[in-house]
Amino acid sequence: MICSKCKKRNAVYLYEEIIGGKRRKYALCAECGEGVKNASTLHGQESSFTFPFSFSINDADNLFSTLFYGASATQSTGKRCSLCGLKFEDIIREGKVGCPLCYTTFRDELSPSISRIHGADQHKGKAPRGYVASEPTPEGHAEAEPVREPSKEEQKTKKLKELKAALEEAILSEEYEEAAKIRDQIKALEGEA
Amino acid sequence: MMAWYDRSGPGQDVFISTRIRLARNICNYPLGNQLSAGKAKELMDKVASIFPAEEGFEITDMSTIPPIDRGVLAEKHYISPAFAKDKAPGLLIREEHKGLSIMVCEEDHIRIQCLSKGFSLAECKTGAFEAEEKIDQALPIAYSEKFGYLTHCPTNLGTGMRVSVMLFLPALTYAKQMHSLSAQLQKMGLVIRGMQGEGSESSGCLYQISNQVTLGISEEETIAKVSDIVKKIAEAERQLRKRADSLEEYRIADKAARALGIFERAKLLSTAEFFSLWTDLRLGLAYTELGDISYEKLDKMIFEVMPSEMMKCLTQDTASLPIDMRRDVARAIAVRKILSK
Ligand SMILES: [Zn+2]
Ligand SMILES: [Zn+2]
């Protein structure tokens, strides 16, 4: 069986976790399994804290990438987050986003995994001060985009910076085809009024 | 200033401590590896300016703190073990009398936590949200109507709030109830973690219970849920303790008295032995008087005689001994010092 996290090595551990009352099992390789085990720590207390009775991991911190079980790179479209520059594959690999804007950029890709983790897909509770909940739109989209995200101008500047960095990288690693693509993107973006 | 853990709190026979932690991030700043050193510095300065020293906030630049002191901060729960190990820049803001500590540039941009002794969720809630309010007034917090507070790891989305209660459950442990309890808690969306001081199962009767999910459940609901369940568990533990017959009570009292004898006389105390004796003593206190031993003294120990702190207390006369032995000598001395206070 192949490890459900890295999808490379052979699985040697079987992990079980229960989130929101739902039981799930993951097969993990030795390396990924160690990572999950080491994630268990008591609040602030440094020690070797593993649950003494059963090897059940229900510590969700750092386990997110395992939860992408089912989410695959085929969903990737090469789209990059305009603030942090990450692609969806990067988020899967890290199990963490690169910036708050990623949740807007990759909302559709992330949604299924988020629902799976929490057993819910809609926030309930406090909002930042001054946050005005938007009215449901006529189309029936009750969910509004985050209002406190960077402005278009800021996003563009950031994106340009990211692209230029990517270009440099592509040239350095002699991926000229990729570099040409990025150069076109930069030109297009700079051309925008 | 008395440390947050050096106080008494409600329900001490079962409850050790309570914590509420909030994860918050700031718009327009990348997270984790994507956050440049320059941007991190900018963010730390912004957050630091919200909590001025003149108002009693103690600000620590983590890059100036040696690893061993970071370990000490983690042992006393001011920071997470991950923050202690992290080599990236970070800031710690503290307000000791409120049990408040804020980590800047931890996994999330800002992690606010409020700690208190015993079972005191209301106090933790007030402390954590007061600090959060200050940040909210000064900086744009990343939030979406759908996912709530946007966090580095999607497991913290929604309220970004983790409510944790640390309990001492020897009766439930000895009655082998923890396994089924753990299964029940998981079904209810709570996480239980056993805390063991290295040794065998019997040496650790400390558990931390916290909420598992953060999205789709409000702050109030989360607190009410955790509160309701830990109260029930505490009641079960107390009922079970009451069921001990006079014979058992005598044995427990004897074990505690012996543990005290070792604490008073030992030359070496390993972490494992310490926890084992500590458990005997703490349980014994529910049944019998043990001189001037109190829950306060015992609980102070689990924050002050841990490995990193002991590394700072090595004595000169043990210089020729191996390091772990020197640490055990230091622990024996430290335990005695707390006992005699
Ligand atoms: Zn793997
Ligand atoms: Zn991003």
XYZ file of C-alpha atoms and ligand atoms in Angstrom:
536
model
C 0.000 0.000 0.000
C 1.228 3.476 -0.864
C 1.489 6.201 1.816
C -1.568 8.441 1.628
C 0.437 11.528 2.541
C 3.517 11.563 0.305
C 2.089 9.079 -2.188
C 5.642 7.847 -2.786
C 6.845 5.413 -0.171
C 5.249 2.225 1.063
C 2.892 2.569 4.006
C 3.920 0.945 7.275
C 1.615 2.647 9.769
C -2.114 2.693 9.898
C -3.420 5.842 11.518
C -6.868 6.297 12.760
C -8.491 9.551 13.661
C -11.939 10.691 14.537
C -12.962 14.161 13.582
C -16.446 15.474 14.105
C -17.505 11.947 15.038
C -16.288 10.524 11.732
C -13.661 7.839 11.764
C -10.976 7.837 9.116
C -7.977 5.657 8.472
C -4.764 6.572 6.743
C -1.901 4.439 5.678
C 1.381 6.285 6.189
C 5.007 5.544 5.476
C 7.611 5.541 8.259
C 8.729 9.084 7.547
C 5.297 10.700 7.293
C 4.146 8.652 10.266
C 6.926 9.996 12.462
C 5.941 13.530 11.535
C 2.416 12.905 12.702
C 3.507 11.265 15.929
C 5.844 14.104 16.786
C 3.004 16.548 16.344
C 1.446 15.417 19.613
C 2.444 17.707 22.395
C 0.673 18.786 25.507
C -0.160 22.433 25.800
C 3.207 24.015 26.016
C 4.675 21.098 27.903
C 7.715 19.681 26.261
C 7.728 15.950 26.678
C 7.153 12.722 24.855
C 3.436 12.794 24.972
C 1.706 10.018 23.213
C -1.663 8.814 24.212
C -0.909 5.858 26.430
C -3.769 3.556 25.585
C -4.228 3.281 21.915
C -2.304 4.536 19.009
C -5.034 6.792 17.867
C -4.043 10.131 16.541
C -6.703 12.732 16.819
C -4.351 15.621 16.946
C -5.229 17.542 13.869
C -2.370 20.036 13.947
C 0.021 19.288 11.122
C -2.170 16.484 9.945
C -3.821 18.544 7.271
C -1.816 17.252 4.389
C -2.868 13.743 5.311
C -6.405 14.966 5.073
C -5.898 15.783 1.466
C -6.413 12.117 0.999
C -8.385 12.193 -2.201
C -7.363 15.675 -3.222
C -4.794 15.214 -5.903
C -2.533 17.281 -8.048
C -4.878 16.681 -10.970
C -6.922 19.516 -9.519
C -3.996 21.803 -10.152
C -4.288 24.354 -12.885
C -0.936 26.047 -12.375
C -2.781 28.895 -10.658
C -0.707 30.841 -8.155
C -1.815 32.874 -5.158
C -1.187 36.527 -6.013
C 0.063 37.425 -2.531
C 2.295 34.506 -1.557
C 2.881 32.895 -4.931
C 2.026 29.349 -3.844
C 0.297 26.825 -6.074
C -2.322 24.399 -4.815
C 0.244 21.570 -4.962
C 2.470 23.525 -2.568
C -0.390 23.811 -0.113
C -1.091 20.083 -0.323
C 2.561 19.307 0.261
C 2.943 21.665 3.204
C -0.492 21.069 4.642
C -0.609 24.785 5.228
C -1.473 27.842 3.185
C 1.077 30.500 2.237
C -1.030 33.489 3.220
C -4.585 34.362 4.192
C -5.421 35.157 0.566
C -4.829 31.500 -0.399
C -8.261 30.754 1.046
C -9.793 33.020 -1.568
C -7.530 31.943 -4.418
C -7.959 28.221 -3.804
C -11.332 28.305 -2.197
C -12.910 25.651 -4.406
C -9.898 23.366 -4.203
C -9.616 23.707 -0.412
C -13.287 23.547 0.469
C -13.781 19.755 0.367
C -10.779 19.127 2.619
C -11.832 21.847 5.046
C -15.325 20.357 5.279
C -13.766 16.983 5.930
C -11.553 18.286 8.723
C -14.241 20.206 10.551
C -17.388 18.403 9.543
C -18.704 21.852 8.646
C -18.051 24.414 5.948
C -19.469 27.639 7.331
C -17.996 29.767 10.102
C -20.171 30.521 13.078
C -19.148 33.025 15.707
C -17.157 36.185 16.148
C -16.011 38.472 13.324
C -13.399 41.227 13.411
C -14.573 44.619 14.582
C -16.013 46.667 11.795
C -16.547 43.628 9.619
C -19.872 44.083 7.865
C -21.572 40.874 6.886
C -22.582 41.119 3.274
C -26.143 40.558 2.159
C -26.846 37.424 0.171
C -26.565 38.238 -3.507
C -29.573 37.816 -5.825
C -27.934 34.725 -7.305
C -28.276 33.153 -3.888
C -24.583 33.160 -3.013
C -24.796 33.705 0.692
C -21.044 33.524 1.070
C -19.174 36.709 0.531
C -15.550 37.055 -0.375
C -13.311 38.253 2.426
C -13.594 42.006 2.612
C -10.283 42.542 4.301
C -8.107 41.320 1.523
C -5.457 43.319 -0.321
C -6.614 45.835 -2.888
C -6.307 45.078 -6.598
C -3.318 47.392 -6.841
C -1.510 45.714 -3.945
C -2.263 42.299 -5.364
C -0.882 43.314 -8.723
C 2.357 44.665 -7.258
C 2.784 41.542 -5.191
C 2.037 39.293 -8.133
C 4.578 41.104 -10.269
C 7.187 40.677 -7.589
C 6.433 36.984 -7.349
C 6.549 36.521 -11.090
C 9.884 38.270 -11.332
C 11.262 36.014 -8.636
C 9.885 32.990 -10.474
C 11.438 34.231 -13.686
C 14.816 34.564 -12.069
C 14.473 31.066 -10.680
C 13.439 29.624 -14.030
C 16.405 31.215 -15.756
C 18.788 30.009 -13.080
C 17.518 26.470 -13.374
C 17.689 26.760 -17.161
C 13.967 26.159 -17.659
C 13.765 28.513 -20.600
C 10.344 27.429 -21.756
C 8.921 28.169 -18.309
C 10.845 31.444 -18.244
C 9.327 32.539 -21.526
C 5.850 31.820 -20.169
C 6.505 33.833 -17.042
C 7.920 36.701 -19.084
C 4.694 36.784 -21.089
C 2.667 36.879 -17.883
C 4.734 39.771 -16.570
C 4.298 41.689 -19.810
C 0.538 41.079 -19.734
C 0.277 42.210 -16.145
C 2.408 45.312 -16.680
C 0.314 46.145 -19.720
C -2.834 46.323 -17.599
C -3.907 49.875 -16.897
C 5.345 39.092 40.224
C 3.939 35.655 40.925
C 4.004 33.376 37.891
C 0.633 32.349 36.448
C 1.139 28.763 37.633
C 2.147 29.804 41.135
C -1.408 30.506 42.250
C -4.441 28.614 43.406
C -7.501 28.055 41.279
C -10.960 26.526 41.538
C -11.397 22.740 41.615
C -7.750 21.982 42.357
C -8.377 18.406 43.453
C -8.966 17.534 39.787
C -8.118 20.591 37.678
C -4.539 21.710 37.092
C -4.936 24.511 34.590
C -7.102 26.072 31.901
C -6.047 27.738 28.683
C -7.725 29.533 25.804
C -5.694 30.151 22.688
C -6.640 32.273 19.684
C -4.951 32.159 16.290
C -5.012 35.391 14.303
C -3.347 36.539 11.099
C -2.911 39.909 9.514
C -4.045 40.765 5.992
C -1.380 41.270 3.341
C 1.345 39.387 5.186
C 2.389 35.943 3.956
C 2.682 33.052 6.391
C 5.383 30.597 7.425
C 8.198 30.229 4.933
C 6.569 32.737 2.600
C 6.999 35.503 5.174
C 10.296 37.285 4.556
C 12.512 38.364 7.446
C 11.815 41.996 6.603
C 8.064 41.526 6.601
C 8.283 39.521 9.816
C 10.182 42.343 11.479
C 7.609 44.854 10.276
C 4.797 42.703 11.644
C 6.518 42.185 14.996
C 7.051 45.932 15.373
C 3.406 46.606 14.605
C 2.159 44.089 17.133
C 4.678 45.165 19.774
C 3.476 48.760 19.521
C -0.013 47.628 20.563
C 1.320 46.307 23.866
C 3.566 49.008 25.334
C 5.932 48.291 28.198
C 4.518 51.324 30.058
C 1.252 49.410 30.365
C 2.970 46.483 32.001
C 3.598 44.292 28.984
C 6.866 42.440 28.924
C 8.254 42.052 25.426
C 10.907 39.489 24.544
C 12.680 39.197 21.223
C 12.985 35.431 20.880
C 16.134 35.695 18.762
C 17.984 37.021 21.809
C 16.940 34.063 23.958
C 19.258 31.042 24.227
C 17.704 27.624 23.455
C 17.689 26.547 27.067
C 15.644 29.571 28.126
C 13.236 28.953 25.291
C 12.826 25.451 26.691
C 12.083 26.922 30.111
C 9.430 29.208 28.621
C 7.800 26.186 26.969
C 7.901 24.153 30.176
C 6.043 26.955 31.916
C 3.550 27.049 29.048
C 4.295 30.636 28.047
C 5.143 29.441 24.562
C 4.506 26.341 22.478
C 7.257 23.719 22.112
C 7.280 24.538 18.388
C 7.977 28.204 19.117
C 10.743 27.163 21.492
C 12.435 25.155 18.744
C 11.780 27.624 15.939
C 14.882 29.374 14.674
C 12.954 32.022 12.764
C 12.454 35.431 14.374
C 9.639 35.726 16.866
C 8.331 37.870 19.636
C 6.840 37.013 22.993
C 4.575 39.488 24.749
C 3.551 38.737 28.312
C 1.314 40.121 30.982
C 2.061 37.850 33.892
C -0.699 38.806 36.311
C -3.317 37.996 33.701
C -1.628 34.797 32.575
C -1.495 36.348 29.128
C 1.128 35.471 26.585
C 1.176 36.395 22.928
C 3.453 34.737 20.409
C 4.161 36.766 17.278
C 5.373 34.894 14.180
C 4.691 31.464 15.554
C 2.816 29.180 13.150
C 0.263 31.960 12.810
C 1.190 35.632 12.837
C -0.318 35.964 16.280
C -1.162 33.373 18.887
C -2.837 34.800 21.953
C -3.124 32.584 24.962
C -4.511 33.129 28.393
C -3.589 30.639 31.093
C -4.982 30.201 34.550
C -4.788 27.747 37.393
C -7.568 25.304 38.171
C -10.758 25.401 36.181
C -11.419 28.967 35.120
C -12.621 29.267 31.549
C -14.305 32.632 32.099
C -11.046 34.203 33.246
C -9.160 32.795 30.268
C -11.841 33.936 27.865
C -11.785 37.499 29.202
C -8.000 37.677 29.109
C -7.630 36.275 25.606
C -10.375 38.350 24.017
C -9.261 41.572 25.694
C -5.897 41.165 24.020
C -7.504 40.158 20.734
C -9.651 43.307 20.847
C -6.537 45.458 21.101
C -5.053 43.823 18.011
C -8.347 44.052 16.168
C -8.445 47.803 16.743
C -4.957 48.305 15.388
C -4.500 45.827 12.547
C -6.658 44.257 9.825
C -7.266 40.671 10.896
C -7.617 38.169 8.042
C -11.147 36.860 8.036
C -13.671 35.479 5.607
C -17.355 35.098 6.139
C -17.199 31.480 5.075
C -14.047 30.226 6.782
C -13.955 32.660 9.707
C -10.510 33.648 10.985
C -7.993 32.619 8.366
C -5.185 30.537 9.826
C -1.950 29.061 8.533
C -3.183 25.532 9.050
C -6.759 24.878 7.919
C -7.361 22.842 11.083
C -7.683 26.122 13.015
C -10.078 27.919 10.670
C -13.331 29.360 12.006
C -12.958 30.675 15.506
C -9.225 29.932 15.560
C -9.852 29.076 19.175
C -8.498 26.152 21.159
C -9.867 25.624 24.656
C -7.754 23.276 26.786
C -8.202 22.008 30.284
C -5.550 20.006 32.098
C -6.911 17.451 34.530
C -5.486 15.088 37.115
C -7.391 11.810 36.806
C -5.702 9.054 38.825
C -8.905 7.262 39.868
C -10.211 7.045 36.312
C -6.773 5.954 35.120
C -6.375 3.211 37.725
C -9.937 2.040 37.063
C -8.931 1.694 33.396
C -11.643 4.078 32.281
C -9.501 6.314 30.121
C -9.704 4.272 26.969
C -13.481 4.305 26.775
C -13.542 7.929 27.903
C -11.196 8.836 25.089
C -13.411 7.115 22.528
C -16.471 8.948 23.829
C -14.708 12.293 23.792
C -13.603 11.826 20.211
C -17.184 11.220 19.174
C -18.108 14.495 20.826
C -15.466 16.406 18.914
C -12.998 16.687 21.769
C -9.380 15.617 21.915
C -7.760 14.011 24.925
C -4.032 13.698 25.293
C -2.305 11.771 27.969
C 0.721 13.398 29.482
C 3.353 11.101 30.751
C 6.602 11.780 32.383
C 8.573 9.211 30.416
C 7.761 6.255 32.645
C 5.032 3.676 32.606
C 1.322 4.196 32.303
C 0.834 4.580 36.038
C 3.228 7.506 36.248
C 1.048 9.822 34.231
C -2.422 10.711 35.405
C -2.438 14.085 33.737
C -4.591 14.673 30.713
C -5.362 17.581 28.497
C -8.802 17.868 26.972
C -9.480 20.346 24.193
C -11.865 21.037 21.343
C -11.075 19.350 18.061
C -12.911 21.441 15.501
C -13.041 25.208 15.187
C -15.229 25.751 12.134
C -19.022 25.743 12.316
C -19.107 26.092 16.090
C -19.124 29.461 17.838
C -16.785 30.561 20.632
C -19.559 30.355 23.220
C -20.657 26.913 22.052
C -17.083 25.640 22.117
C -16.481 26.909 25.638
C -19.833 25.560 26.854
C -19.132 22.166 25.325
C -15.659 21.786 26.786
C -16.853 23.145 30.130
C -19.809 20.793 30.297
C -17.756 17.726 29.487
C -14.763 18.396 31.725
C -17.132 19.082 34.634
C -18.729 15.670 34.065
C -15.325 14.000 33.919
C -14.242 15.751 37.126
C -17.427 14.548 38.803
C -16.778 10.973 37.645
C -13.220 11.182 39.005
C -14.468 12.470 42.376
C -17.178 9.816 42.631
C -14.647 7.135 41.894
C -12.268 8.507 44.536
C -15.097 8.394 47.084
C -15.648 4.731 46.393
C -12.313 3.774 47.932
C -12.946 1.734 51.070
C -11.066 2.340 54.305
C -8.457 -0.221 53.368
C -7.754 1.421 50.050
C -7.718 4.839 51.667
C -5.074 3.628 54.061
C -2.946 2.329 51.210
C -3.269 5.581 49.280
C -2.310 7.579 52.368
C 0.661 5.270 52.941
C 1.852 5.652 49.352
C 1.591 9.424 49.614
C 3.504 9.515 52.889
C 6.263 7.366 51.386
C 6.395 9.595 48.321
C 6.800 12.589 50.592
C 9.592 10.791 52.413
C 11.473 10.316 49.156
C 10.876 13.901 48.055
C 12.296 15.081 51.369
C 15.365 12.876 51.285
C 16.227 11.882 47.725
C 19.608 12.828 46.239
C 18.546 12.014 42.684
C 15.148 12.416 41.055
C 14.571 11.534 37.412
C 11.585 13.003 35.578
C 9.888 9.597 35.532
C 10.358 8.990 39.245
C 9.348 12.525 39.994
C 6.030 12.112 38.152
C 5.318 8.780 39.752
C 5.844 10.124 43.287
C 4.092 13.361 42.453
C 0.993 11.412 41.368
C 0.978 9.424 44.622
C 1.283 12.628 46.629
C -1.327 14.541 44.739
C -3.864 11.731 45.006
C -3.035 11.252 48.683
C -3.893 14.871 49.332
C -7.521 14.100 48.455
C -7.656 11.656 51.359
C -5.274 12.821 54.017
C -3.354 15.726 55.485
C 0.284 15.703 54.457
C 1.961 18.282 56.647
C 2.075 21.578 54.810
C 1.885 20.028 51.359
C -0.672 21.789 49.203
C -1.969 21.523 45.656
C -0.276 24.861 44.968
C 3.142 23.525 45.950
C 2.707 20.298 44.021
C 1.485 22.015 40.884
C 4.268 24.569 40.994
C 6.633 21.603 40.687
C 5.369 20.387 37.323
C 6.258 23.776 35.857
C 9.525 24.304 37.694
C 11.397 21.017 37.858
C 11.265 20.086 34.188
C 14.423 19.307 32.132
C 15.292 22.750 30.708
C 14.817 24.532 34.012
C 16.961 21.889 35.723
C 19.738 22.466 33.205
C 19.894 25.997 34.569
C 20.128 24.780 38.154
C 23.141 22.462 37.896
C 25.373 22.750 40.942
C 29.143 23.094 40.911
C 29.776 20.168 43.270
C 28.293 17.764 40.686
C 30.500 19.010 37.830
C 32.260 15.649 37.493
C 29.010 13.690 37.050
C 27.239 12.927 33.754
C 24.801 15.633 32.707
C 21.560 13.695 33.216
C 22.683 12.764 36.705
C 23.503 16.369 37.490
C 20.031 17.265 36.330
C 18.481 14.675 38.635
C 20.493 16.084 41.533
C 19.221 19.557 40.673
C 15.666 18.224 40.537
C 15.902 16.638 43.974
C 17.120 19.975 45.355
C 14.459 21.975 43.514
C 11.656 19.732 44.750
C 12.857 20.057 48.330
C 13.083 23.804 47.979
C 9.459 24.058 46.846
C 8.376 21.721 49.679
C 10.070 23.801 52.345
C 8.600 27.114 51.223
Zn 4.745 9.174 3.150
Zn -1.382 32.848 -0.687
